[in-house]
Structure formats: structure tokens, C-alpha cells
Amino acid sequence: MSYQLNFSGLLPYLPQFAAGIWATIELTLISTFLGLLLGTIGAAGRNSRYRVARTLWGCYVEIIRNTPFIVQLFFIFFGLPALGLKLSAWQAGMIAMVVNLGAYSTEIIRAGIDATPKGQWEAGKTLGLSRRQIFIRIVLPPAFQRVYPALVSQCIIVMLGSAVVSQISLEELTFAANFAQSRTFLSFESYLLTAVLYLVLALLMRQSFAFAAKRLFKNPSL
Amino acid sequence: MSLVSIDQIHKYYGENHVLKGVDLKVAPGEVVSIIGRSGSGKSTLLRCINGLEAYQQGAIVVDSQAVEDDEYKLRLLSRSVGMVFQNFNLFPHMTAGENVMLAPKLVLGQDSKTSRAHAQELLEKVGLGDKFDAYPNNLSGGQQQRVAIARSLAMSPKVLLCDEITSALDPELVGEVLKVLEQLKAEGMTLILVTHEMNFARDVGDTVVFMHQGKVWETGPSDEVFASPQTSELQSFISAVL
């Protein structure tokens, strides 16, 4: 068994790879931001004093967590046009990623909120703060800090999961790999390179989150 | 005119009748110690005064405001009633100073400069002027409790409720917290404390309320109550704890 690696064969496709990486980064940045925002709102909704809100958010979370991402994606891209909602690949991919991260992060952030000692709510109440103020100023920041490592992992999973959106011709990194591979038949090289690029992206992401943590959480030991 | 007036309140946890018609009047500037065995309803009574627990019958009036189970009214009431807890309940992600500044900023709308200066003043008052930027987990229990007292005082309450505020402290740290209470009494603050510190109740408190089985079993000026308890329950309680 001998195989001559031929990375130079991929050289003509570097622009595609570069554009793919950029698209993946863009997708990840936007979906991380919006997904975590949705998750925070969701965690508040799951904690709402209104039963309807709790039930609705619960349904959303369970539906997303118990169906495959690719089916969610296809439903949004191929299914929704039947209802007259026609989305571009970008829009559909972005929505699928945000909705997916939103559901998982809802549950993660909720776990952090549930771990809040009852005395924190009571202290806020006796100081005259409203429920919303207690939630945003007192409960949420430590809850977020408690579950931060789990949230980081989930965001990285979503970044890696974005490979799937190549299936609706969204021209991100995996799409570029498929494209180069189909033109050159250099499968080994194409996917090895792509794997390494994803690995680098994931490590960079982890570093950025660690850096952000230092600025976000002023009391590291809580 | 009493500052706190509790009239025949009844409180149930499901089938469990925890407060069975409690009456209590507290005058401005009075220091009232509520003592009794665990399960006698003393903490529940205290928590009814600021609405942390709802009661089913009777009436509580604090500073001419009726304590009702209504979120908006309770928020207004909380400006008159401060509370300090057994487990401090400081906000762990905020410094001592930020803990004290939070409510004046959010609830009273104070600007940062005013609330910061006020917080510094209050921390100095409880002997922690140099701990403004310290996080709670870097403070001792006694220091945390003093920050918690400063945090309550920041809202300028008319009455301060203290729920076993020295029970979670190491013995050598109890004194520094009690000293702050003494100082508050000297300034005319009204204090209602649920406490196991009998010496403090006797020497500093004006009035003692002994609770037993959900009722005020015996009450009176603290020196008298400790010197000559009238009921056998209080006699046995005092001999057990002193």
C-alpha cells in the first residue's frame, strides 16, 4: 500500500477553501451570537411564571433536541417553501443553526439558573428589585458563568455541525472540500485538509471563548 | 404608634398550622428578639413581615403599609423593611461595594457617583471601608454578614429584620456582627431579630418574644423575661440554652 500525497493538486482550489472558511466563520459567529441570545430568552421562558410560556418553550426544546439537525435543515429549506416561505440557502442554514443552538443552550442555561440558591432571589426581593431585575442582574450572570464550559462545547458542536449545511449548497468549508474533491478526485487530501481546518477553527474558538471569559467574569472563582 | 403591627396572623403550610394567631407590636427604635425552639414558627413570622411568606388570616401593617400578597405592594414595602439572612446571600459576582450599590441604583435610581459614595460610607460604618473591591468569597463569614447589613442599610429601611444572622458564623466572628447591631440600635434603628444569642437578646434587646408551637407564648422586657420566666416552657428553654 503506497499512496503519494498530492496537496499541490488542490492549489487551484485554495480560493474556494478560503471562501469556505470565511463562510463557516461567518455562519458560526452569527449563529453563536443569536443562538445564545435565543437560549437566554428560552431559559427565561422556561422559568416564566406563566405556564403557557413554560410549555411552549419546553415543546420547542424537545422537538429540536429529539430530531436530526439535517432533517431540521431540510424542513426549513425544502419544506417551508410549501407554506410560501422561500428562503435562500444562507437564510435557511442560518435559521437552522440558530434554532438548534437556541434549544440546546436553553437547557444548558436553565441548568445554571436552577442551581441558583433560593436566597439569591429572596435577597433581591427584599431589596425591592423586580423579578426581571433579579433575573438579569443577580441570577443570570452567575448562572451563565457556571455553565460556560458546557455552552462553549455546544457552540463548537454547532460550528462543526455547520458542515451539514453544505447539503443545501451553502458554500461553506465542507462545500469547498466536496467541490475540490469532485474536480480533482484527491479525496484523501481534500478531506484531510478540511479536517485540519475544522480542528484549527475549533481550537481558535475555544481560545476566543477562554479570552472572553476573562473579560466577562470578573470574579473567576465565584 | 407602632412601626410594625401584627394582628392575629395565621399561617399554614398545607395541613401544617405553623402560626396560630400571632400578635406583635413593635415601636420605632425598639429592638425585639424572637426566641424559641426550632420549628416554633419564629423565622416564618419574621418572613411574613416583609412578605417573603404569605399568611392566610390576620393582618400585618408596617409603616402604615399593609403587607399583602401583591408583588407591586411588596416592592414598595421592601423600601421600608430590610432583611439580613443567615447565609448572607451576597451576590457572588459582585464586589462588596457593588452589592451595596445595586439596589439604590436599580430601585431608587441613584447615579453611580452618589451610590458609590454612599456604599463606601456604609462599608466604613460596618468596619469594612477597605473591602469595597473584595468579592464575597474572599471575605470571612463575619465580613460577609457585615456587607449584607450594609447592603440592607443602603435602602434606608425603617426596620431591619435579622434571621439568625450569626448562626452560620464561627464563634469568634459572632462578636463583630453583634457589635454592628448594637451600633444600629444606638442610632435608633428598629430591629427585629430571630436569634440564638441569648446574651445579646438580654443585654441589648428591649423586648423578648418567646415563641412556642406557633404562638407567642411569653413576651416582655428582656431583663424581666430572662430573670423571671413565667411559663414552664420558657423556663426549660432558658435553662437549656443559657
XYZ file of N, CA and C in Angstrom, chain A residues 18-20 39 49 66 95-96 107 114 129 137 158 165 170 176 181 184 187-188 198 214:
66
model
N -10.662 29.148 0.946
C -10.625 30.382 1.731
C -12.031 30.951 1.889
N -12.768 30.954 0.767
C -14.137 31.475 0.849
C -14.983 30.587 1.772
N -14.717 29.279 1.710
C -15.465 28.332 2.552
C -15.208 28.574 4.031
N -31.188 31.220 23.462
C -31.118 30.311 24.602
C -31.364 31.024 25.920
N -43.311 32.587 35.057
C -44.385 32.212 35.977
C -45.638 31.851 35.188
N -34.725 16.350 19.833
C -35.035 14.954 19.529
C -35.262 14.689 18.051
N -30.878 30.051 9.964
C -32.025 29.825 10.856
C -31.895 28.462 11.526
N -31.532 27.443 10.749
C -31.425 26.096 11.313
C -30.394 26.069 12.444
N -31.512 24.720 27.475
C -31.418 23.703 28.521
C -30.157 23.875 29.367
N -31.213 26.935 37.513
C -31.788 26.070 38.551
C -30.846 25.891 39.734
N -36.008 44.821 44.301
C -35.809 44.633 42.862
C -37.005 43.891 42.256
N -29.862 40.765 36.628
C -28.691 41.272 37.327
C -28.095 40.302 38.341
N -21.969 23.185 17.236
C -22.758 23.835 16.186
C -21.860 24.269 15.026
N -24.715 21.992 6.442
C -25.445 22.912 5.574
C -24.875 22.934 4.156
N -24.973 25.516 0.515
C -24.417 26.707 1.135
C -22.904 26.557 1.047
N -16.718 23.529 -0.084
C -15.476 23.736 -0.834
C -14.699 22.428 -0.966
N -12.795 18.080 -4.269
C -12.656 16.629 -4.371
C -13.283 16.096 -5.653
N -10.935 17.055 -8.604
C -9.565 16.541 -8.654
C -9.468 15.070 -8.297
N -9.497 12.802 -2.874
C -10.379 12.718 -1.705
C -9.588 12.786 -0.413
N -8.511 11.992 -0.359
C -7.721 11.925 0.870
C -7.224 13.310 1.255
N -10.990 22.456 10.183
C -12.025 22.461 11.234
C -11.391 22.400 12.627
N -12.329 35.749 30.505
C -11.521 36.599 31.396
C -12.117 38.000 31.526
